[in-house]
PDB file of C-alpha atoms in Angstrom:
ATOM      1  CA  MET M   1      -0.952 -13.322  56.594  1.00  0.00           C
ATOM      2  CA  ARG M   2       0.349 -14.733  53.403  1.00  0.00           C
ATOM      3  CA  THR M   3       2.473 -17.551  53.571  1.00  0.00           C
ATOM      4  CA  MET M   4       4.313 -19.814  51.522  1.00  0.00           C
ATOM      5  CA  LEU M   5       4.421 -23.602  52.565  1.00  0.00           C
ATOM      6  CA  ILE M   6       7.431 -25.497  51.900  1.00  0.00           C
ATOM      7  CA  ALA M   7       6.943 -28.898  51.812  1.00  0.00           C
ATOM      8  CA  GLU M   8       9.825 -31.755  51.400  1.00  0.00           C
ATOM      9  CA  PHE M   9       8.476 -35.301  51.148  1.00  0.00           C
ATOM     10  CA  ASP M  10      10.183 -38.001  52.420  1.00  0.00           C
ATOM     11  CA  THR M  11      10.783 -40.458  49.768  1.00  0.00           C
ATOM     12  CA  ASP M  12       9.815 -43.532  50.886  1.00  0.00           C
ATOM     13  CA  LYS M  13       6.792 -42.516  51.899  1.00  0.00           C
ATOM     14  CA  ALA M  14       5.861 -40.984  48.757  1.00  0.00           C
ATOM     15  CA  ASN M  15       6.374 -43.716  46.651  1.00  0.00           C
ATOM     16  CA  LYS M  16       4.038 -45.356  48.949  1.00  0.00           C
ATOM     17  CA  ALA M  17       1.333 -42.813  48.235  1.00  0.00           C
ATOM     18  CA  ILE M  18       1.925 -42.746  44.629  1.00  0.00           C
ATOM     19  CA  LYS M  19       1.873 -46.495  44.160  1.00  0.00           C
ATOM     20  CA  ASP M  20      -1.333 -46.946  46.557  1.00  0.00           C
ATOM     21  CA  GLU M  21      -3.112 -43.563  44.878  1.00  0.00           C
ATOM     22  CA  THR M  22      -2.817 -41.402  47.976  1.00  0.00           C
ATOM     23  CA  MET M  23      -0.834 -38.816  47.284  1.00  0.00           C
ATOM     24  CA  ALA M  24      -3.608 -37.260  44.708  1.00  0.00           C
ATOM     25  CA  GLN M  25      -5.754 -37.389  47.446  1.00  0.00           C
ATOM     26  CA  VAL M  26      -2.938 -35.784  50.457  1.00  0.00           C
ATOM     27  CA  MET M  27      -2.287 -33.609  47.832  1.00  0.00           C
ATOM     28  CA  GLY M  28      -5.590 -32.706  46.631  1.00  0.00           C
ATOM     29  CA  GLY M  29      -6.962 -32.274  50.083  1.00  0.00           C
ATOM     30  CA  ALA M  30      -4.276 -29.663  51.240  1.00  0.00           C
ATOM     31  CA  MET M  31      -5.697 -27.875  47.704  1.00  0.00           C
ATOM     32  CA  GLU M  32      -8.901 -28.131  48.751  1.00  0.00           C
ATOM     33  CA  LYS M  33      -8.257 -26.485  52.033  1.00  0.00           C
ATOM     34  CA  LEU M  34      -5.790 -23.835  51.387  1.00  0.00           C
ATOM     35  CA  LYS M  35      -7.023 -23.037  48.180  1.00  0.00           C
ATOM     36  CA  PRO M  36      -3.811 -21.225  47.067  1.00  0.00           C
ATOM     37  CA  GLU M  37      -2.934 -18.190  45.409  1.00  0.00           C
ATOM     38  CA  ALA M  38       0.199 -20.268  43.717  1.00  0.00           C
ATOM     39  CA  ALA M  39       1.166 -24.112  44.084  1.00  0.00           C
ATOM     40  CA  PHE M  40       3.851 -24.916  42.262  1.00  0.00           C
ATOM     41  CA  PHE M  41       5.830 -28.764  42.632  1.00  0.00           C
ATOM     42  CA  GLY M  42       9.138 -29.741  41.575  1.00  0.00           C
ATOM     43  CA  ALA M  43      12.497 -31.198  43.366  1.00  0.00           C
ATOM     44  CA  LYS M  44      14.785 -30.010  46.390  1.00  0.00           C
ATOM     45  CA  ASP M  45      17.476 -31.288  47.713  1.00  0.00           C
ATOM     46  CA  GLY M  46      17.072 -34.237  46.019  1.00  0.00           C
ATOM     47  CA  ALA M  47      13.040 -34.839  48.011  1.00  0.00           C
ATOM     48  CA  ARG M  48       9.786 -34.233  46.095  1.00  0.00           C
ATOM     49  CA  THR M  49       8.511 -30.818  46.825  1.00  0.00           C
ATOM     50  CA  GLY M  50       5.640 -28.460  47.273  1.00  0.00           C
ATOM     51  CA  PHE M  51       5.732 -24.694  47.057  1.00  0.00           C
ATOM     52  CA  LEU M  52       2.325 -23.417  48.219  1.00  0.00           C
ATOM     53  CA  VAL M  53       1.454 -19.943  48.931  1.00  0.00           C
ATOM     54  CA  PHE M  54      -2.229 -19.146  50.642  1.00  0.00           C
ATOM     55  CA  ASP M  55      -3.485 -17.390  53.427  1.00  0.00           C
ATOM     56  CA  LEU M  56      -2.915 -17.984  56.829  1.00  0.00           C
ATOM     57  CA  LYS M  57      -5.195 -16.545  58.619  1.00  0.00           C
ATOM     58  CA  GLU M  58      -4.244 -17.546  62.191  1.00  0.00           C
ATOM     59  CA  PRO M  59      -1.403 -19.366  64.132  1.00  0.00           C
ATOM     60  CA  ALA M  60      -4.038 -21.528  65.388  1.00  0.00           C
ATOM     61  CA  GLU M  61      -4.483 -23.361  61.853  1.00  0.00           C
ATOM     62  CA  ILE M  62      -0.660 -24.615  61.857  1.00  0.00           C
ATOM     63  CA  PRO M  63      -1.267 -28.294  62.802  1.00  0.00           C
ATOM     64  CA  ASP M  64      -4.635 -28.592  60.473  1.00  0.00           C
ATOM     65  CA  VAL M  65      -2.795 -27.352  57.208  1.00  0.00           C
ATOM     66  CA  CYS M  66       0.480 -29.146  58.349  1.00  0.00           C
ATOM     67  CA  GLU M  67      -0.603 -32.675  60.126  1.00  0.00           C
ATOM     68  CA  PRO M  68      -1.626 -34.880  57.260  1.00  0.00           C
ATOM     69  CA  LEU M  69       1.216 -33.868  55.141  1.00  0.00           C
ATOM     70  CA  PHE M  70       3.170 -34.638  58.538  1.00  0.00           C
ATOM     71  CA  GLN M  71       1.102 -37.615  59.162  1.00  0.00           C
ATOM     72  CA  GLU M  72       1.193 -38.974  55.110  1.00  0.00           C
ATOM     73  CA  LEU M  73       3.797 -38.057  53.388  1.00  0.00           C
ATOM     74  CA  GLY M  74       6.842 -37.573  55.860  1.00  0.00           C
ATOM     75  CA  ALA M  75       7.255 -34.146  54.670  1.00  0.00           C
ATOM     76  CA  LYS M  76       9.463 -31.830  56.166  1.00  0.00           C
ATOM     77  CA  ILE M  77       7.792 -28.499  56.683  1.00  0.00           C
ATOM     78  CA  THR M  78       9.405 -24.871  56.135  1.00  0.00           C
ATOM     79  CA  MET M  79       6.613 -21.945  56.598  1.00  0.00           C
ATOM     80  CA  LEU M  80       7.936 -18.551  55.890  1.00  0.00           C
ATOM     81  CA  PRO M  81       5.307 -15.311  56.023  1.00  0.00           C
ATOM     82  CA  VAL M  82       5.734 -13.409  52.228  1.00  0.00           C
ATOM     83  CA  MET M  83       5.537 -10.375  50.401  1.00  0.00           C
ATOM     84  CA  THR M  84       4.412  -9.476  46.465  1.00  0.00           C
ATOM     85  CA  PHE M  85       6.046  -6.629  45.106  1.00  0.00           C
ATOM     86  CA  ASP M  86       3.739  -4.065  46.038  1.00  0.00           C
ATOM     87  CA  ASP M  87       3.796  -5.187  49.506  1.00  0.00           C
ATOM     88  CA  VAL M  88       8.327  -4.366  49.354  1.00  0.00           C
ATOM     89  CA  THR M  89       6.893  -1.622  48.053  1.00  0.00           C
ATOM     90  CA  THR M  90       4.179  -0.390  50.441  1.00  0.00           C
ATOM     91  CA  GLY M  91       6.962  -1.055  52.932  1.00  0.00           C
ATOM     92  CA  LEU M  92      10.093   0.952  52.069  1.00  0.00           C
ATOM     93  CA  GLN M  93       7.849   3.881  51.219  1.00  0.00           C
ATOM     94  CA  ARG M  94       6.525   3.228  55.204  1.00  0.00           C
ATOM     95  CA  LEU M  95      10.770   3.569  56.020  1.00  0.00           C
ATOM     96  CA  ALA M  96      10.803   6.739  54.075  1.00  0.00           C
ATOM     97  CA  PRO M  97      11.630   9.915  56.338  1.00  0.00           C
ATOM     98  CA  GLY M  98       8.799  12.534  56.728  1.00  0.00           C
TER      99      GLY M  98
END
């Protein structure tokens, strides 16, 4: 299932990770593991935040995906099922009567 992971990083832990150069390792590991179709980074609610869209094959993958971000960067994580415009169009066609 196409999933958007939004990871808001704890400022103190992220600052430390940047200074000791583990931020690139943690994020690089996430990128390698998830192989996202899209990845964006910016500020959300005053916190460094990553927005990754990837294929979640099964719910059992969630701990493997999230734990490094929780443990190393103190991340608050939101995971949302998402659709492309083509997915929305297909879904709406299925609602059509007859």
